[in-house]
Amino acid sequence: METADYQRILEDVAHEVAGTVGRGRVADYIPALAAVDPESFGIALADVDGGVYGVGQWQQPFSVQSISKTFTLALALARGGESLWKRVGREPSGNPFNSLLQLELENGIPRNPFINAGALVVTDELLSLTGGDASGVLLDFLREESGNDTVDFDRVVAASEADHGHRNAALSHFMAGYGNLVNPVETVLEHYFRQCSVAMSCQDLALAATFLARHGVRRDGGRFLTRSGAKQINAVMLTCGTYDAAGEFAYRVGLPGKSGVGGGILVVIPQRCTLCVWGPGLDERGNSVVGMAAMDSFTTITGWSIF
Ligand code: DON
């Protein structure tokens, strides 16, 4: 496919989903997120050779929220955190992202690294691996890979989530009770809220994730993850990246994907490109309505999926 076609495909996708923009409900359990314009929409594609294309508000920063979990998992594994898999599983949970139900039945071991409980364990592991600077190491990585030095935490969003973060605090204390958190609960939560608060655009996120399309190789050509490490993260994105909608996402899109309640969805097409779409209206499982529709449309138009 000619690179110029990427732009045209994104325009076709945007045209096709125009009627879906604004549908769904903006997340309001983190009050600072509720202020965003529900009609926002953007989509970007970054290819493995460094090209980047976009339509709509593809350069406007939004709250990455759970999309950050892809990067913290990659950083923990890249820094030798293989033992992480003793503390967190890699099976779909079939439950909402913030559910407490399975944790007790499964002795404080979260099902996977993308539900909130699992991501808290990853942040805890990354804190240990970085001498206490999990969110700082994440921010440096995101700035380098996106090529955008202005990527930053949103302190208002982080504080808002901390003020309303009772479920995440409950999950953390519960896991600490099982001995599955090493660092103090308050420290883990502080870094977790900070990582979720990072503001990035579709362009920034698509670029920052291209190592997953390049089998673990960073933008500068340096190896970040082993080939099988990148495959493992893509596999967990496919099976667990959209929570209790992962089956529906695989059915409609057929690609590794990770969503966030800020309305972003990041998708990887191994060997080819990454895509990021943003539309803040969410479905009842916490995934962007227009984002799901756009990814569905993209794979239908191109025929690209891993199946
Ligand atoms: O912990 C939370 O609830 C949020 N910071 C992130 C949740 C999220 O993005 C789930 N995604 N769909």
Short mmCIF file of C-alpha atoms and ligand atoms in Angstrom, two decimals:
data_model
loop_
_atom_site.label_atom_id
_atom_site.label_comp_id
_atom_site.label_asym_id
_atom_site.label_seq_id
_atom_site.Cartn_x
_atom_site.Cartn_y
_atom_site.Cartn_z
CA MET A 1 0.00 0.00 0.00
CA GLU A 2 1.28 3.49 -0.89
CA THR A 3 1.90 5.69 2.14
CA ALA A 4 -0.34 8.43 0.70
CA ASP A 5 -3.20 5.96 0.96
CA TYR A 6 -3.00 6.05 4.76
CA GLN A 7 -4.31 9.61 4.80
CA ARG A 8 -7.16 8.76 2.46
CA ILE A 9 -8.12 5.68 4.49
CA LEU A 10 -8.27 7.74 7.70
CA GLU A 11 -10.47 10.28 5.93
CA ASP A 12 -12.77 7.48 4.77
CA VAL A 13 -12.93 6.08 8.31
CA ALA A 14 -13.74 9.53 9.77
CA HIS A 15 -16.47 9.99 7.16
CA GLU A 16 -17.97 6.59 7.90
CA VAL A 17 -18.15 7.10 11.68
CA ALA A 18 -19.19 10.78 11.62
CA GLY A 19 -22.71 9.85 12.77
CA THR A 20 -21.28 8.11 15.86
CA VAL A 21 -19.23 11.09 17.12
CA GLY A 22 -20.65 12.32 20.43
CA ARG A 23 -22.43 9.02 21.27
CA GLY A 24 -21.89 7.39 24.66
CA ARG A 25 -21.22 8.88 28.08
CA VAL A 26 -18.14 10.83 29.08
CA ALA A 27 -16.51 9.29 32.20
CA ASP A 28 -17.49 11.30 35.26
CA TYR A 29 -16.33 9.08 38.12
CA ILE A 30 -13.11 11.09 37.82
CA PRO A 31 -14.74 14.56 37.90
CA ALA A 32 -11.93 16.33 36.02
CA LEU A 33 -12.55 14.07 33.00
CA ALA A 34 -16.18 15.15 32.72
CA ALA A 35 -15.17 18.62 31.47
CA VAL A 36 -14.08 17.37 28.03
CA ASP A 37 -16.12 18.17 24.89
CA PRO A 38 -18.10 14.98 24.07
CA GLU A 39 -18.05 15.84 20.35
CA SER A 40 -14.23 15.59 20.14
CA PHE A 41 -12.84 13.13 17.60
CA GLY A 42 -9.40 12.40 16.20
CA ILE A 43 -7.54 9.49 14.66
CA ALA A 44 -3.83 9.03 13.86
CA LEU A 45 -1.71 6.34 12.23
CA ALA A 46 2.05 5.95 12.69
CA ASP A 47 3.84 3.56 10.35
CA VAL A 48 6.93 1.54 11.24
CA ASP A 49 9.11 3.81 9.08
CA GLY A 50 8.27 6.95 11.06
CA GLY A 51 5.44 8.35 8.90
CA VAL A 52 2.45 9.78 10.75
CA TYR A 53 -1.00 10.66 9.40
CA GLY A 54 -4.14 11.99 11.02
CA VAL A 55 -7.63 13.40 10.78
CA GLY A 56 -9.75 15.58 13.10
CA GLN A 57 -8.34 16.50 16.52
CA TRP A 58 -5.46 14.06 16.18
CA GLN A 59 -2.96 16.50 17.68
CA GLN A 60 -5.04 17.53 20.68
CA PRO A 61 -3.92 16.04 24.02
CA PHE A 62 -6.42 14.02 26.05
CA SER A 63 -6.19 11.91 29.22
CA VAL A 64 -4.55 8.57 28.33
CA GLN A 65 -5.87 6.82 31.48
CA SER A 66 -5.62 3.03 31.08
CA ILE A 67 -3.67 3.24 27.82
CA SER A 68 -0.71 4.01 30.12
CA LYS A 69 -0.94 0.38 31.31
CA THR A 70 0.50 -0.82 27.99
CA PHE A 71 3.63 1.25 28.53
CA THR A 72 4.15 0.45 32.22
CA LEU A 73 3.87 -3.26 31.41
CA ALA A 74 6.41 -2.89 28.59
CA LEU A 75 8.80 -0.92 30.84
CA ALA A 76 8.55 -3.47 33.65
CA LEU A 77 9.22 -6.38 31.28
CA ALA A 78 12.04 -4.50 29.50
CA ARG A 79 13.72 -3.94 32.86
CA GLY A 80 13.72 -7.62 33.63
CA GLY A 81 10.47 -7.83 35.53
CA GLU A 82 9.67 -11.37 34.26
CA SER A 83 8.91 -12.41 37.84
CA LEU A 84 5.92 -10.08 37.51
CA TRP A 85 4.02 -13.04 36.05
CA LYS A 86 4.09 -14.70 39.47
CA ARG A 87 2.11 -11.73 40.82
CA VAL A 88 -0.34 -11.13 37.97
CA GLY A 89 -2.00 -13.46 35.46
CA ARG A 90 -2.61 -13.09 31.74
CA GLU A 91 -6.13 -14.32 31.29
CA PRO A 92 -9.13 -12.18 30.39
CA SER A 93 -11.16 -11.30 33.46
CA GLY A 94 -14.61 -11.04 31.88
CA ASN A 95 -15.31 -8.46 34.59
CA PRO A 96 -15.29 -4.65 34.67
CA PHE A 97 -11.85 -2.99 34.84
CA ASN A 98 -12.32 -1.85 38.44
CA SER A 99 -13.93 -5.02 39.81
CA LEU A 100 -12.93 -6.40 43.21
CA LEU A 101 -14.81 -9.70 42.84
CA GLN A 102 -12.15 -12.06 41.47
CA LEU A 103 -9.36 -10.80 43.70
CA GLU A 104 -10.54 -12.59 46.82
CA LEU A 105 -11.40 -15.80 44.98
CA GLU A 106 -7.92 -15.79 43.42
CA ASN A 107 -5.89 -14.91 46.54
CA GLY A 108 -4.96 -11.35 45.65
CA ILE A 109 -3.47 -12.25 42.23
CA PRO A 110 -5.14 -10.08 39.54
CA ARG A 111 -6.23 -11.83 36.35
CA ASN A 112 -4.17 -9.63 34.01
CA PRO A 113 -2.01 -6.47 33.92
CA PHE A 114 -4.67 -4.31 32.25
CA ILE A 115 -7.49 -4.41 34.79
CA ASN A 116 -6.89 -1.84 37.53
CA ALA A 117 -5.71 -4.39 40.13
CA GLY A 118 -3.16 -5.85 37.69
CA ALA A 119 -1.94 -2.41 36.63
CA LEU A 120 -1.40 -1.46 40.28
CA VAL A 121 0.84 -4.54 40.66
CA VAL A 122 2.76 -3.52 37.50
CA THR A 123 3.26 -0.01 38.88
CA ASP A 124 4.46 -1.53 42.16
CA GLU A 125 6.94 -3.74 40.24
CA LEU A 126 8.12 -0.75 38.18
CA LEU A 127 8.62 1.27 41.38
CA SER A 128 10.94 -1.46 42.67
CA LEU A 129 12.76 -1.77 39.33
CA THR A 130 13.35 2.00 39.02
CA GLY A 131 14.33 2.84 42.58
CA GLY A 132 10.99 4.56 43.19
CA ASP A 133 10.55 6.57 39.98
CA ALA A 134 7.92 4.58 38.05
CA SER A 135 5.97 7.56 36.71
CA GLY A 136 9.14 9.54 35.89
CA VAL A 137 10.59 6.66 33.87
CA LEU A 138 7.26 6.29 32.08
CA LEU A 139 7.12 10.01 31.23
CA ASP A 140 10.71 10.00 29.85
CA PHE A 141 9.89 7.00 27.66
CA LEU A 142 6.68 8.56 26.33
CA ARG A 143 8.45 11.83 25.52
CA GLU A 144 11.29 10.08 23.72
CA GLU A 145 9.14 7.72 21.68
CA SER A 146 6.54 10.34 20.75
CA GLY A 147 9.27 12.89 19.98
CA ASN A 148 7.24 15.39 22.01
CA ASP A 149 8.94 17.00 25.01
CA THR A 150 5.74 18.70 26.11
CA VAL A 151 4.01 15.41 27.04
CA ASP A 152 3.26 15.72 30.76
CA PHE A 153 1.13 14.65 33.70
CA ASP A 154 -2.11 16.55 34.21
CA ARG A 155 -1.96 17.41 37.89
CA VAL A 156 -5.63 18.41 38.04
CA VAL A 157 -6.74 15.02 36.66
CA ALA A 158 -4.34 13.14 38.98
CA ALA A 159 -5.60 15.05 42.03
CA SER A 160 -9.22 14.55 40.98
CA GLU A 161 -8.69 10.80 40.64
CA ALA A 162 -6.87 10.64 43.99
CA ASP A 163 -9.82 12.41 45.65
CA HIS A 164 -12.25 9.87 44.19
CA GLY A 165 -9.97 6.84 44.05
CA HIS A 166 -11.65 4.72 46.72
CA ARG A 167 -11.91 1.63 44.53
CA ASN A 168 -8.26 1.73 43.52
CA ALA A 169 -7.31 2.27 47.17
CA ALA A 170 -9.50 -0.71 48.14
CA LEU A 171 -7.89 -2.91 45.46
CA SER A 172 -4.41 -1.87 46.62
CA HIS A 173 -5.02 -2.44 50.32
CA PHE A 174 -6.65 -5.77 49.55
CA MET A 175 -3.62 -6.92 47.53
CA ALA A 176 -1.26 -5.60 50.19
CA GLY A 177 -3.20 -7.80 52.62
CA TYR A 178 -2.23 -10.78 50.47
CA GLY A 179 1.41 -9.64 50.33
CA ASN A 180 1.10 -8.77 46.63
CA LEU A 181 2.30 -5.16 46.93
CA VAL A 182 5.89 -4.46 47.90
CA ASN A 183 5.85 -0.67 48.14
CA PRO A 184 3.55 1.38 50.42
CA VAL A 185 -0.03 1.56 49.13
CA GLU A 186 0.07 5.39 49.10
CA THR A 187 3.17 5.41 46.90
CA VAL A 188 1.74 2.89 44.44
CA LEU A 189 -1.50 4.88 44.17
CA GLU A 190 0.31 8.19 43.70
CA HIS A 191 2.34 6.81 40.77
CA TYR A 192 -0.67 5.00 39.31
CA PHE A 193 -2.85 8.15 39.33
CA ARG A 194 0.00 10.13 37.81
CA GLN A 195 0.55 7.62 35.01
CA CYS A 196 -3.17 7.60 34.18
CA SER A 197 -3.25 11.42 34.13
CA VAL A 198 -0.69 11.78 31.31
CA ALA A 199 -2.08 13.95 28.51
CA MET A 200 -1.15 12.91 24.98
CA SER A 201 -2.62 13.27 21.50
CA CYS A 202 -3.51 10.48 19.08
CA GLN A 203 -0.32 11.33 17.20
CA ASP A 204 1.82 11.10 20.38
CA LEU A 205 0.31 7.76 21.43
CA ALA A 206 0.51 6.18 17.99
CA LEU A 207 4.18 7.17 17.69
CA ALA A 208 5.04 6.10 21.24
CA ALA A 209 3.65 2.61 20.65
CA THR A 210 5.38 1.83 17.36
CA PHE A 211 7.88 -0.41 19.18
CA LEU A 212 5.00 -2.89 19.43
CA ALA A 213 4.58 -2.90 15.64
CA ARG A 214 8.38 -3.18 15.22
CA HIS A 215 8.66 -6.35 17.31
CA GLY A 216 10.22 -4.51 20.24
CA VAL A 217 12.52 -2.05 18.43
CA ARG A 218 12.39 1.63 19.43
CA ARG A 219 12.16 4.58 17.04
CA ASP A 220 15.94 5.11 17.16
CA GLY A 221 16.54 1.49 16.11
CA GLY A 222 17.60 0.33 19.57
CA ARG A 223 16.09 -2.84 20.96
CA PHE A 224 13.68 -2.25 23.84
CA LEU A 225 11.95 -5.63 24.16
CA THR A 226 12.76 -9.03 22.75
CA ARG A 227 10.70 -10.09 19.77
CA SER A 228 8.78 -12.50 21.94
CA GLY A 229 8.35 -9.83 24.65
CA ALA A 230 6.59 -7.58 22.10
CA LYS A 231 4.47 -10.51 20.94
CA GLN A 232 3.45 -11.23 24.54
CA ILE A 233 2.29 -7.65 25.14
CA ASN A 234 0.34 -7.60 21.87
CA ALA A 235 -1.27 -10.91 22.86
CA VAL A 236 -2.35 -9.58 26.27
CA MET A 237 -3.71 -6.44 24.56
CA LEU A 238 -5.79 -8.62 22.25
CA THR A 239 -7.20 -10.81 25.03
CA CYS A 240 -7.46 -8.29 27.88
CA GLY A 241 -6.95 -4.73 26.53
CA THR A 242 -10.62 -3.78 26.38
CA TYR A 243 -11.69 -5.63 29.55
CA ASP A 244 -15.05 -7.39 29.41
CA ALA A 245 -15.40 -6.24 25.79
CA ALA A 246 -12.18 -7.98 24.63
CA GLY A 247 -14.17 -10.70 22.85
CA GLU A 248 -16.28 -8.11 21.04
CA PHE A 249 -13.18 -6.09 20.14
CA ALA A 250 -11.43 -9.18 18.71
CA TYR A 251 -14.61 -9.99 16.78
CA ARG A 252 -15.07 -6.51 15.34
CA VAL A 253 -11.46 -5.36 14.99
CA GLY A 254 -9.21 -8.42 15.23
CA LEU A 255 -6.12 -6.57 16.46
CA PRO A 256 -4.32 -5.93 19.77
CA GLY A 257 -5.94 -2.86 21.36
CA LYS A 258 -5.89 -0.92 24.63
CA SER A 259 -8.57 1.50 25.72
CA GLY A 260 -8.79 4.21 28.38
CA VAL A 261 -11.70 6.02 30.01
CA GLY A 262 -10.38 9.29 28.56
CA GLY A 263 -11.87 7.93 25.30
CA GLY A 264 -8.68 6.79 23.57
CA ILE A 265 -8.06 3.40 21.94
CA LEU A 266 -4.58 2.36 20.83
CA VAL A 267 -4.26 -0.44 18.27
CA VAL A 268 -1.24 -2.31 16.91
CA ILE A 269 -0.90 -3.82 13.45
CA PRO A 270 2.32 -5.83 13.80
CA GLN A 271 4.97 -5.06 11.14
CA ARG A 272 2.89 -2.25 9.69
CA CYS A 273 1.69 0.55 11.95
CA THR A 274 -0.10 1.68 15.09
CA LEU A 275 -3.38 3.58 15.26
CA CYS A 276 -4.87 5.75 17.97
CA VAL A 277 -8.41 7.05 17.98
CA TRP A 278 -10.04 9.44 20.45
CA GLY A 279 -13.70 10.16 21.19
CA PRO A 280 -14.68 10.72 24.86
CA GLY A 281 -18.17 9.15 24.81
CA LEU A 282 -17.91 5.68 26.37
CA ASP A 283 -20.04 2.54 26.20
CA GLU A 284 -21.10 0.76 29.39
CA ARG A 285 -17.81 -1.17 29.49
CA GLY A 286 -15.69 1.98 29.46
CA ASN A 287 -14.60 1.91 25.80
CA SER A 288 -14.99 4.80 23.35
CA VAL A 289 -18.10 4.29 21.21
CA VAL A 290 -16.76 6.13 18.17
CA GLY A 291 -13.31 4.63 18.79
CA MET A 292 -14.66 1.09 18.50
CA ALA A 293 -16.61 2.05 15.38
CA ALA A 294 -13.53 3.68 13.80
CA MET A 295 -11.30 0.67 14.41
CA ASP A 296 -14.02 -1.62 13.08
CA SER A 297 -14.29 0.57 9.97
CA PHE A 298 -10.49 0.72 9.50
CA THR A 299 -10.08 -3.06 9.50
CA THR A 300 -13.09 -3.50 7.24
CA ILE A 301 -11.75 -1.00 4.70
CA THR A 302 -8.17 -2.32 4.73
CA GLY A 303 -8.79 -5.99 5.46
CA TRP A 304 -5.90 -5.75 7.95
CA SER A 305 -6.26 -7.81 11.05
CA ILE A 306 -4.19 -10.59 12.52
CA PHE A 307 -6.82 -13.12 11.44
O1 DON B 1 -8.09 3.68 37.59
C1 DON B 1 -8.99 4.17 36.92
O2 DON B 1 -10.16 3.92 37.15
C2 DON B 1 -8.62 5.08 35.78
N1 DON B 1 -7.46 5.85 36.11
C3 DON B 1 -8.31 4.31 34.52
C4 DON B 1 -9.42 3.40 34.10
C5 DON B 1 -9.48 3.17 32.65
O3 DON B 1 -9.03 3.94 31.83
C6 DON B 1 -10.23 1.97 32.25
N2 DON B 1 -10.40 1.95 30.82
N3 DON B 1 -11.22 1.79 30.05
#
